[in-house]
């Protein structure tokens, strides 16, 4: 058998893909989205707290936030997931039983918070100082000015970067399989790996990769679209009524000129 035929049968076995596809869509895809979206939401809440603490005037808030960010951004994601999943397993057994799923979400959330916190901090600091001064001049306290004026503007400016972090979480969710998920908790990568190990064919893994692409590529284009809208705003178009009025005015002007 020539190498090209071997390569084709190894990665493009349509029967193997057809066999794995239903379980990927009904089990793997929902679990991947649950892991990524849950971690993004929890990480965003914690990241916002880290961002506010990181720009605080109090060093007792500022330095712990910086240490947290340095530690979780410096550790490999796989190491963090294993440390939390294995190290906190006894505590997890007492709280929710032998289910590693919550620990996987917690680990992804802690990782995401370090990155999202820096994203939010940069967005908040990009808001002009005059905005804060104006809010204080109107009688807002520092906390009210940050909560009602500065933070919403900062988050809006870094929304594309936040979506990029969501894309990273979708891919990092494949590392949760280190914790030993049960059959009903497997995400896309784990299902593809199991089918590949069972059949000796890598087509299911390729199918898992295509599923990840189907999730991340549209989000990537959505990020680019959001970024363009935030940078340039909605394209200016004249209302139809105004166009009609301008046309009628031009025609009436031309008619009057002809009469003269």
PDB file of C-alpha atoms in Angstrom:
ATOM      1  CA  UNK A   1       0.000   0.000   0.000  1.00  0.00           C
ATOM      2  CA  UNK A   2       1.466   3.368  -0.960  1.00  0.00           C
ATOM      3  CA  UNK A   3       1.994   6.078   1.688  1.00  0.00           C
ATOM      4  CA  UNK A   4      -0.758   8.331   0.353  1.00  0.00           C
ATOM      5  CA  UNK A   5      -3.352   5.590   0.625  1.00  0.00           C
ATOM      6  CA  UNK A   6      -2.177   4.795   4.149  1.00  0.00           C
ATOM      7  CA  UNK A   7      -2.399   8.472   5.115  1.00  0.00           C
ATOM      8  CA  UNK A   8      -5.871   8.771   3.623  1.00  0.00           C
ATOM      9  CA  UNK A   9      -7.194   5.707   5.429  1.00  0.00           C
ATOM     10  CA  UNK A  10      -5.614   6.829   8.708  1.00  0.00           C
ATOM     11  CA  UNK A  11      -7.156  10.301   8.803  1.00  0.00           C
ATOM     12  CA  UNK A  12     -10.087  10.231   6.372  1.00  0.00           C
ATOM     13  CA  UNK A  13     -12.026   7.100   7.217  1.00  0.00           C
ATOM     14  CA  UNK A  14     -15.566   8.356   6.701  1.00  0.00           C
ATOM     15  CA  UNK A  15     -17.122   5.330   8.404  1.00  0.00           C
ATOM     16  CA  UNK A  16     -15.093   6.008  11.568  1.00  0.00           C
ATOM     17  CA  UNK A  17     -16.124   9.678  11.465  1.00  0.00           C
ATOM     18  CA  UNK A  18     -19.762   8.755  10.926  1.00  0.00           C
ATOM     19  CA  UNK A  19     -19.627   6.437  13.913  1.00  0.00           C
ATOM     20  CA  UNK A  20     -18.103   9.064  16.240  1.00  0.00           C
ATOM     21  CA  UNK A  21     -20.131  12.065  15.061  1.00  0.00           C
ATOM     22  CA  UNK A  22     -23.397  11.421  17.010  1.00  0.00           C
ATOM     23  CA  UNK A  23     -21.589  11.128  20.352  1.00  0.00           C
ATOM     24  CA  UNK A  24     -19.489  14.201  19.617  1.00  0.00           C
ATOM     25  CA  UNK A  25     -22.589  16.268  18.893  1.00  0.00           C
ATOM     26  CA  UNK A  26     -24.708  14.991  21.784  1.00  0.00           C
ATOM     27  CA  UNK A  27     -22.024  14.583  24.480  1.00  0.00           C
ATOM     28  CA  UNK A  28     -18.733  16.190  23.477  1.00  0.00           C
ATOM     29  CA  UNK A  29     -19.992  19.498  22.073  1.00  0.00           C
ATOM     30  CA  UNK A  30     -22.320  20.376  25.007  1.00  0.00           C
ATOM     31  CA  UNK A  31     -19.627  19.484  27.556  1.00  0.00           C
ATOM     32  CA  UNK A  32     -17.029  21.567  25.726  1.00  0.00           C
ATOM     33  CA  UNK A  33     -19.372  24.558  25.670  1.00  0.00           C
ATOM     34  CA  UNK A  34     -20.304  24.092  29.339  1.00  0.00           C
ATOM     35  CA  UNK A  35     -16.644  24.033  30.367  1.00  0.00           C
ATOM     36  CA  UNK A  36     -15.675  27.042  28.239  1.00  0.00           C
ATOM     37  CA  UNK A  37     -18.689  29.274  28.940  1.00  0.00           C
ATOM     38  CA  UNK A  38     -18.767  28.503  32.684  1.00  0.00           C
ATOM     39  CA  UNK A  39     -15.051  29.216  32.987  1.00  0.00           C
ATOM     40  CA  UNK A  40     -15.433  32.429  30.953  1.00  0.00           C
ATOM     41  CA  UNK A  41     -18.240  33.726  33.186  1.00  0.00           C
ATOM     42  CA  UNK A  42     -16.540  32.854  36.473  1.00  0.00           C
ATOM     43  CA  UNK A  43     -13.192  34.043  35.163  1.00  0.00           C
ATOM     44  CA  UNK A  44     -14.729  37.347  34.060  1.00  0.00           C
ATOM     45  CA  UNK A  45     -16.150  38.031  37.524  1.00  0.00           C
ATOM     46  CA  UNK A  46     -12.870  37.192  39.234  1.00  0.00           C
ATOM     47  CA  UNK A  47     -10.898  38.980  36.517  1.00  0.00           C
ATOM     48  CA  UNK A  48     -12.897  42.176  37.025  1.00  0.00           C
ATOM     49  CA  UNK A  49     -12.120  42.045  40.745  1.00  0.00           C
ATOM     50  CA  UNK A  50      -8.446  41.519  39.937  1.00  0.00           C
ATOM     51  CA  UNK A  51      -8.488  44.442  37.505  1.00  0.00           C
ATOM     52  CA  UNK A  52      -9.998  46.816  40.058  1.00  0.00           C
ATOM     53  CA  UNK A  53      -7.609  45.577  42.744  1.00  0.00           C
ATOM     54  CA  UNK A  54      -4.675  45.923  40.346  1.00  0.00           C
ATOM     55  CA  UNK A  55      -5.306  49.658  39.865  1.00  0.00           C
ATOM     56  CA  UNK A  56      -6.265  50.289  43.478  1.00  0.00           C
ATOM     57  CA  UNK A  57      -4.362  52.847  45.513  1.00  0.00           C
ATOM     58  CA  UNK A  58      -4.012  50.314  48.318  1.00  0.00           C
ATOM     59  CA  UNK A  59      -0.960  48.111  48.017  1.00  0.00           C
ATOM     60  CA  UNK A  60      -2.754  45.460  50.099  1.00  0.00           C
ATOM     61  CA  UNK A  61      -5.079  44.994  47.143  1.00  0.00           C
ATOM     62  CA  UNK A  62      -2.657  45.798  44.343  1.00  0.00           C
ATOM     63  CA  UNK A  63       0.185  43.432  45.194  1.00  0.00           C
ATOM     64  CA  UNK A  64      -1.906  40.260  45.788  1.00  0.00           C
ATOM     65  CA  UNK A  65      -3.628  40.882  42.432  1.00  0.00           C
ATOM     66  CA  UNK A  66      -0.275  41.173  40.677  1.00  0.00           C
ATOM     67  CA  UNK A  67       1.109  38.050  42.335  1.00  0.00           C
ATOM     68  CA  UNK A  68      -1.996  36.062  41.390  1.00  0.00           C
ATOM     69  CA  UNK A  69      -1.752  37.240  37.796  1.00  0.00           C
ATOM     70  CA  UNK A  70       1.953  36.424  37.522  1.00  0.00           C
ATOM     71  CA  UNK A  71       1.514  32.949  38.994  1.00  0.00           C
ATOM     72  CA  UNK A  72      -1.448  31.780  36.928  1.00  0.00           C
ATOM     73  CA  UNK A  73      -0.175  33.323  33.712  1.00  0.00           C
ATOM     74  CA  UNK A  74       3.225  31.735  34.235  1.00  0.00           C
ATOM     75  CA  UNK A  75       2.056  28.178  34.957  1.00  0.00           C
ATOM     76  CA  UNK A  76       1.164  25.837  32.077  1.00  0.00           C
ATOM     77  CA  UNK A  77      -2.564  25.228  31.843  1.00  0.00           C
ATOM     78  CA  UNK A  78      -2.109  21.470  32.143  1.00  0.00           C
ATOM     79  CA  UNK A  79      -0.077  21.880  35.359  1.00  0.00           C
ATOM     80  CA  UNK A  80      -2.711  24.170  36.880  1.00  0.00           C
ATOM     81  CA  UNK A  81      -5.540  21.775  36.018  1.00  0.00           C
ATOM     82  CA  UNK A  82      -3.676  18.831  37.546  1.00  0.00           C
ATOM     83  CA  UNK A  83      -2.666  20.750  40.675  1.00  0.00           C
ATOM     84  CA  UNK A  84      -6.218  21.896  41.351  1.00  0.00           C
ATOM     85  CA  UNK A  85      -7.942  18.727  40.171  1.00  0.00           C
ATOM     86  CA  UNK A  86      -5.716  16.406  42.194  1.00  0.00           C
ATOM     87  CA  UNK A  87      -4.842  18.692  45.105  1.00  0.00           C
ATOM     88  CA  UNK A  88      -8.430  19.712  45.836  1.00  0.00           C
ATOM     89  CA  UNK A  89      -9.925  16.297  45.107  1.00  0.00           C
ATOM     90  CA  UNK A  90     -10.367  15.409  48.825  1.00  0.00           C
ATOM     91  CA  UNK A  91     -12.229  18.671  49.397  1.00  0.00           C
ATOM     92  CA  UNK A  92     -14.290  18.072  46.267  1.00  0.00           C
ATOM     93  CA  UNK A  93     -15.248  14.615  47.523  1.00  0.00           C
ATOM     94  CA  UNK A  94     -16.790  16.207  50.627  1.00  0.00           C
ATOM     95  CA  UNK A  95     -18.610  18.960  48.734  1.00  0.00           C
ATOM     96  CA  UNK A  96     -19.969  17.360  45.540  1.00  0.00           C
ATOM     97  CA  UNK A  97     -18.712  13.783  45.580  1.00  0.00           C
ATOM     98  CA  UNK A  98     -16.316  12.050  43.174  1.00  0.00           C
ATOM     99  CA  UNK A  99     -17.169  14.348  40.282  1.00  0.00           C
ATOM    100  CA  UNK A 100     -14.069  16.045  38.794  1.00  0.00           C
ATOM    101  CA  UNK A 101     -16.137  18.278  36.518  1.00  0.00           C
ATOM    102  CA  UNK A 102     -16.493  21.229  38.958  1.00  0.00           C
ATOM    103  CA  UNK A 103     -12.760  21.140  39.673  1.00  0.00           C
ATOM    104  CA  UNK A 104     -12.074  21.316  35.950  1.00  0.00           C
ATOM    105  CA  UNK A 105     -14.309  24.377  35.639  1.00  0.00           C
ATOM    106  CA  UNK A 106     -12.627  25.925  38.683  1.00  0.00           C
ATOM    107  CA  UNK A 107      -9.159  25.374  37.239  1.00  0.00           C
ATOM    108  CA  UNK A 108     -10.112  26.877  33.874  1.00  0.00           C
ATOM    109  CA  UNK A 109     -11.765  29.808  35.656  1.00  0.00           C
ATOM    110  CA  UNK A 110      -8.669  30.586  37.709  1.00  0.00           C
ATOM    111  CA  UNK A 111      -6.511  30.467  34.593  1.00  0.00           C
ATOM    112  CA  UNK A 112      -8.915  32.656  32.633  1.00  0.00           C
ATOM    113  CA  UNK A 113      -9.186  35.181  35.484  1.00  0.00           C
ATOM    114  CA  UNK A 114      -5.477  35.970  35.283  1.00  0.00           C
ATOM    115  CA  UNK A 115      -5.726  36.823  31.582  1.00  0.00           C
ATOM    116  CA  UNK A 116      -9.147  38.486  31.698  1.00  0.00           C
ATOM    117  CA  UNK A 117      -8.038  40.579  34.660  1.00  0.00           C
ATOM    118  CA  UNK A 118      -5.194  42.025  32.603  1.00  0.00           C
ATOM    119  CA  UNK A 119      -7.550  42.578  29.677  1.00  0.00           C
ATOM    120  CA  UNK A 120     -10.009  44.492  31.868  1.00  0.00           C
ATOM    121  CA  UNK A 121      -7.221  46.432  33.596  1.00  0.00           C
ATOM    122  CA  UNK A 122      -5.827  47.650  30.290  1.00  0.00           C
ATOM    123  CA  UNK A 123      -9.328  48.652  29.158  1.00  0.00           C
ATOM    124  CA  UNK A 124     -10.066  50.546  32.369  1.00  0.00           C
ATOM    125  CA  UNK A 125      -6.744  52.364  32.254  1.00  0.00           C
ATOM    126  CA  UNK A 126      -7.346  53.332  28.628  1.00  0.00           C
ATOM    127  CA  UNK A 127     -10.322  55.484  29.654  1.00  0.00           C
ATOM    128  CA  UNK A 128      -9.324  59.138  29.813  1.00  0.00           C
ATOM    129  CA  UNK A 129      -8.626  60.531  33.273  1.00  0.00           C
ATOM    130  CA  UNK A 130     -10.992  63.408  32.506  1.00  0.00           C
ATOM    131  CA  UNK A 131     -13.883  60.913  32.617  1.00  0.00           C
ATOM    132  CA  UNK A 132     -13.143  60.123  36.246  1.00  0.00           C
ATOM    133  CA  UNK A 133     -12.563  63.767  37.106  1.00  0.00           C
ATOM    134  CA  UNK A 134     -15.832  64.757  35.477  1.00  0.00           C
ATOM    135  CA  UNK A 135     -17.736  62.063  37.364  1.00  0.00           C
ATOM    136  CA  UNK A 136     -16.195  63.187  40.659  1.00  0.00           C
ATOM    137  CA  UNK A 137     -17.082  66.798  39.845  1.00  0.00           C
ATOM    138  CA  UNK A 138     -20.714  65.711  39.439  1.00  0.00           C
ATOM    139  CA  UNK A 139     -20.716  64.325  42.958  1.00  0.00           C
ATOM    140  CA  UNK A 140     -19.950  60.643  42.337  1.00  0.00           C
ATOM    141  CA  UNK A 141     -17.736  58.880  44.824  1.00  0.00           C
ATOM    142  CA  UNK A 142     -14.668  57.063  43.511  1.00  0.00           C
ATOM    143  CA  UNK A 143     -16.457  53.727  43.686  1.00  0.00           C
ATOM    144  CA  UNK A 144     -19.576  55.041  41.955  1.00  0.00           C
ATOM    145  CA  UNK A 145     -17.506  56.704  39.217  1.00  0.00           C
ATOM    146  CA  UNK A 146     -15.630  53.476  38.579  1.00  0.00           C
ATOM    147  CA  UNK A 147     -18.760  51.322  38.616  1.00  0.00           C
ATOM    148  CA  UNK A 148     -21.016  53.576  36.544  1.00  0.00           C
ATOM    149  CA  UNK A 149     -18.638  55.456  34.241  1.00  0.00           C
ATOM    150  CA  UNK A 150     -15.122  54.028  33.925  1.00  0.00           C
ATOM    151  CA  UNK A 151     -15.563  50.245  34.103  1.00  0.00           C
ATOM    152  CA  UNK A 152     -18.399  49.994  31.512  1.00  0.00           C
ATOM    153  CA  UNK A 153     -16.365  52.023  29.013  1.00  0.00           C
ATOM    154  CA  UNK A 154     -13.216  50.006  29.690  1.00  0.00           C
ATOM    155  CA  UNK A 155     -14.986  46.663  29.221  1.00  0.00           C
ATOM    156  CA  UNK A 156     -16.567  47.846  25.977  1.00  0.00           C
ATOM    157  CA  UNK A 157     -13.152  48.747  24.584  1.00  0.00           C
ATOM    158  CA  UNK A 158     -11.640  45.323  25.276  1.00  0.00           C
ATOM    159  CA  UNK A 159     -14.604  43.184  24.221  1.00  0.00           C
ATOM    160  CA  UNK A 160     -12.699  41.726  21.217  1.00  0.00           C
ATOM    161  CA  UNK A 161      -9.858  40.644  23.506  1.00  0.00           C
ATOM    162  CA  UNK A 162     -12.389  39.014  25.838  1.00  0.00           C
ATOM    163  CA  UNK A 163     -13.839  37.003  22.955  1.00  0.00           C
ATOM    164  CA  UNK A 164     -10.296  35.911  22.074  1.00  0.00           C
ATOM    165  CA  UNK A 165      -9.956  34.581  25.608  1.00  0.00           C
ATOM    166  CA  UNK A 166     -13.196  32.637  25.166  1.00  0.00           C
ATOM    167  CA  UNK A 167     -11.666  31.030  22.074  1.00  0.00           C
ATOM    168  CA  UNK A 168      -8.613  30.067  24.131  1.00  0.00           C
ATOM    169  CA  UNK A 169     -10.880  28.520  26.787  1.00  0.00           C
ATOM    170  CA  UNK A 170     -12.679  26.415  24.178  1.00  0.00           C
ATOM    171  CA  UNK A 171      -9.321  24.931  23.201  1.00  0.00           C
ATOM    172  CA  UNK A 172      -8.035  24.611  26.785  1.00  0.00           C
ATOM    173  CA  UNK A 173     -11.163  22.676  27.771  1.00  0.00           C
ATOM    174  CA  UNK A 174      -9.577  19.670  26.056  1.00  0.00           C
ATOM    175  CA  UNK A 175      -7.066  19.486  28.941  1.00  0.00           C
ATOM    176  CA  UNK A 176      -9.741  18.646  31.520  1.00  0.00           C
ATOM    177  CA  UNK A 177      -9.566  15.012  30.426  1.00  0.00           C
ATOM    178  CA  UNK A 178      -6.470  14.729  32.691  1.00  0.00           C
ATOM    179  CA  UNK A 179      -8.870  14.575  35.647  1.00  0.00           C
ATOM    180  CA  UNK A 180     -10.477  11.325  34.511  1.00  0.00           C
ATOM    181  CA  UNK A 181     -13.952  12.281  33.322  1.00  0.00           C
ATOM    182  CA  UNK A 182     -16.712   9.691  33.168  1.00  0.00           C
ATOM    183  CA  UNK A 183     -18.278   8.773  29.832  1.00  0.00           C
ATOM    184  CA  UNK A 184     -21.100  11.318  30.065  1.00  0.00           C
ATOM    185  CA  UNK A 185     -18.668  14.166  30.876  1.00  0.00           C
ATOM    186  CA  UNK A 186     -16.213  13.717  28.015  1.00  0.00           C
ATOM    187  CA  UNK A 187     -15.528  16.698  25.795  1.00  0.00           C
ATOM    188  CA  UNK A 188     -14.729  16.672  22.094  1.00  0.00           C
ATOM    189  CA  UNK A 189     -11.065  15.792  22.352  1.00  0.00           C
ATOM    190  CA  UNK A 190     -11.589  12.953  24.803  1.00  0.00           C
ATOM    191  CA  UNK A 191     -14.278  11.331  22.655  1.00  0.00           C
ATOM    192  CA  UNK A 192     -12.051  11.562  19.600  1.00  0.00           C
ATOM    193  CA  UNK A 193      -9.142  10.091  21.532  1.00  0.00           C
ATOM    194  CA  UNK A 194     -11.249   7.200  22.829  1.00  0.00           C
ATOM    195  CA  UNK A 195     -12.485   6.318  19.337  1.00  0.00           C
ATOM    196  CA  UNK A 196      -8.943   6.560  17.975  1.00  0.00           C
ATOM    197  CA  UNK A 197      -7.650   4.233  20.700  1.00  0.00           C
ATOM    198  CA  UNK A 198     -10.483   1.758  20.112  1.00  0.00           C
ATOM    199  CA  UNK A 199     -10.303   1.604  16.313  1.00  0.00           C
ATOM    200  CA  UNK A 200      -6.617   2.356  15.765  1.00  0.00           C
ATOM    201  CA  UNK A 201      -7.686   5.069  13.323  1.00  0.00           C
ATOM    202  CA  UNK A 202      -7.138   8.819  13.775  1.00  0.00           C
ATOM    203  CA  UNK A 203     -10.176   9.946  11.806  1.00  0.00           C
ATOM    204  CA  UNK A 204     -12.217  10.581  14.958  1.00  0.00           C
ATOM    205  CA  UNK A 205      -9.479  12.882  16.275  1.00  0.00           C
ATOM    206  CA  UNK A 206      -9.517  14.763  12.994  1.00  0.00           C
ATOM    207  CA  UNK A 207     -13.283  15.091  13.323  1.00  0.00           C
ATOM    208  CA  UNK A 208     -12.819  16.499  16.843  1.00  0.00           C
ATOM    209  CA  UNK A 209     -10.401  19.049  15.406  1.00  0.00           C
ATOM    210  CA  UNK A 210     -12.956  20.038  12.778  1.00  0.00           C
ATOM    211  CA  UNK A 211     -15.535  20.536  15.530  1.00  0.00           C
ATOM    212  CA  UNK A 212     -13.144  22.851  17.370  1.00  0.00           C
ATOM    213  CA  UNK A 213     -12.621  24.786  14.137  1.00  0.00           C
ATOM    214  CA  UNK A 214     -16.378  25.056  13.672  1.00  0.00           C
ATOM    215  CA  UNK A 215     -16.550  26.740  17.089  1.00  0.00           C
ATOM    216  CA  UNK A 216     -13.478  28.958  16.964  1.00  0.00           C
ATOM    217  CA  UNK A 217     -13.370  30.204  13.353  1.00  0.00           C
ATOM    218  CA  UNK A 218     -16.798  31.953  13.503  1.00  0.00           C
ATOM    219  CA  UNK A 219     -15.818  33.489  16.842  1.00  0.00           C
ATOM    220  CA  UNK A 220     -12.571  34.732  15.306  1.00  0.00           C
ATOM    221  CA  UNK A 221     -14.460  36.477  12.508  1.00  0.00           C
ATOM    222  CA  UNK A 222     -16.944  37.823  15.059  1.00  0.00           C
ATOM    223  CA  UNK A 223     -14.020  39.335  16.976  1.00  0.00           C
ATOM    224  CA  UNK A 224     -12.787  41.062  13.827  1.00  0.00           C
ATOM    225  CA  UNK A 225     -16.274  42.404  13.088  1.00  0.00           C
ATOM    226  CA  UNK A 226     -16.740  43.665  16.658  1.00  0.00           C
ATOM    227  CA  UNK A 227     -13.315  45.284  16.569  1.00  0.00           C
ATOM    228  CA  UNK A 228     -14.145  47.124  13.336  1.00  0.00           C
ATOM    229  CA  UNK A 229     -17.485  48.305  14.716  1.00  0.00           C
ATOM    230  CA  UNK A 230     -15.888  49.583  17.928  1.00  0.00           C
ATOM    231  CA  UNK A 231     -13.091  51.332  16.043  1.00  0.00           C
ATOM    232  CA  UNK A 232     -15.092  52.952  13.254  1.00  0.00           C
ATOM    233  CA  UNK A 233     -18.689  52.796  14.453  1.00  0.00           C
ATOM    234  CA  UNK A 234     -21.726  52.136  12.315  1.00  0.00           C
ATOM    235  CA  UNK A 235     -21.295  53.322   8.716  1.00  0.00           C
ATOM    236  CA  UNK A 236     -22.998  56.647   8.152  1.00  0.00           C
ATOM    237  CA  UNK A 237     -25.935  56.370   5.779  1.00  0.00           C
ATOM    238  CA  UNK A 238     -28.372  59.117   4.954  1.00  0.00           C
ATOM    239  CA  UNK A 239     -31.978  58.263   5.811  1.00  0.00           C
ATOM    240  CA  UNK A 240     -34.197  57.435   2.873  1.00  0.00           C
ATOM    241  CA  UNK A 241     -36.534  60.331   3.605  1.00  0.00           C
ATOM    242  CA  UNK A 242     -33.686  62.821   3.513  1.00  0.00           C
ATOM    243  CA  UNK A 243     -32.466  61.362   0.206  1.00  0.00           C
ATOM    244  CA  UNK A 244     -35.933  61.733  -1.288  1.00  0.00           C
ATOM    245  CA  UNK A 245     -36.198  65.324  -0.027  1.00  0.00           C
ATOM    246  CA  UNK A 246     -32.791  66.163  -1.512  1.00  0.00           C
ATOM    247  CA  UNK A 247     -33.844  64.629  -4.847  1.00  0.00           C
ATOM    248  CA  UNK A 248     -37.111  66.554  -4.907  1.00  0.00           C
ATOM    249  CA  UNK A 249     -35.299  69.791  -4.036  1.00  0.00           C
ATOM    250  CA  UNK A 250     -32.785  69.254  -6.833  1.00  0.00           C
ATOM    251  CA  UNK A 251     -35.536  68.531  -9.350  1.00  0.00           C
ATOM    252  CA  UNK A 252     -37.565  71.559  -8.308  1.00  0.00           C
ATOM    253  CA  UNK A 253     -34.470  73.732  -8.513  1.00  0.00           C
ATOM    254  CA  UNK A 254     -33.705  72.478 -11.995  1.00  0.00           C
ATOM    255  CA  UNK A 255     -37.309  73.134 -13.068  1.00  0.00           C
ATOM    256  CA  UNK A 256     -37.242  76.688 -11.765  1.00  0.00           C
ATOM    257  CA  UNK A 257     -33.948  77.268 -13.572  1.00  0.00           C
ATOM    258  CA  UNK A 258     -35.463  76.086 -16.831  1.00  0.00           C
ATOM    259  CA  UNK A 259     -38.437  78.420 -16.400  1.00  0.00           C
ATOM    260  CA  UNK A 260     -36.138  81.370 -15.858  1.00  0.00           C
TER     261      UNK A 260
END
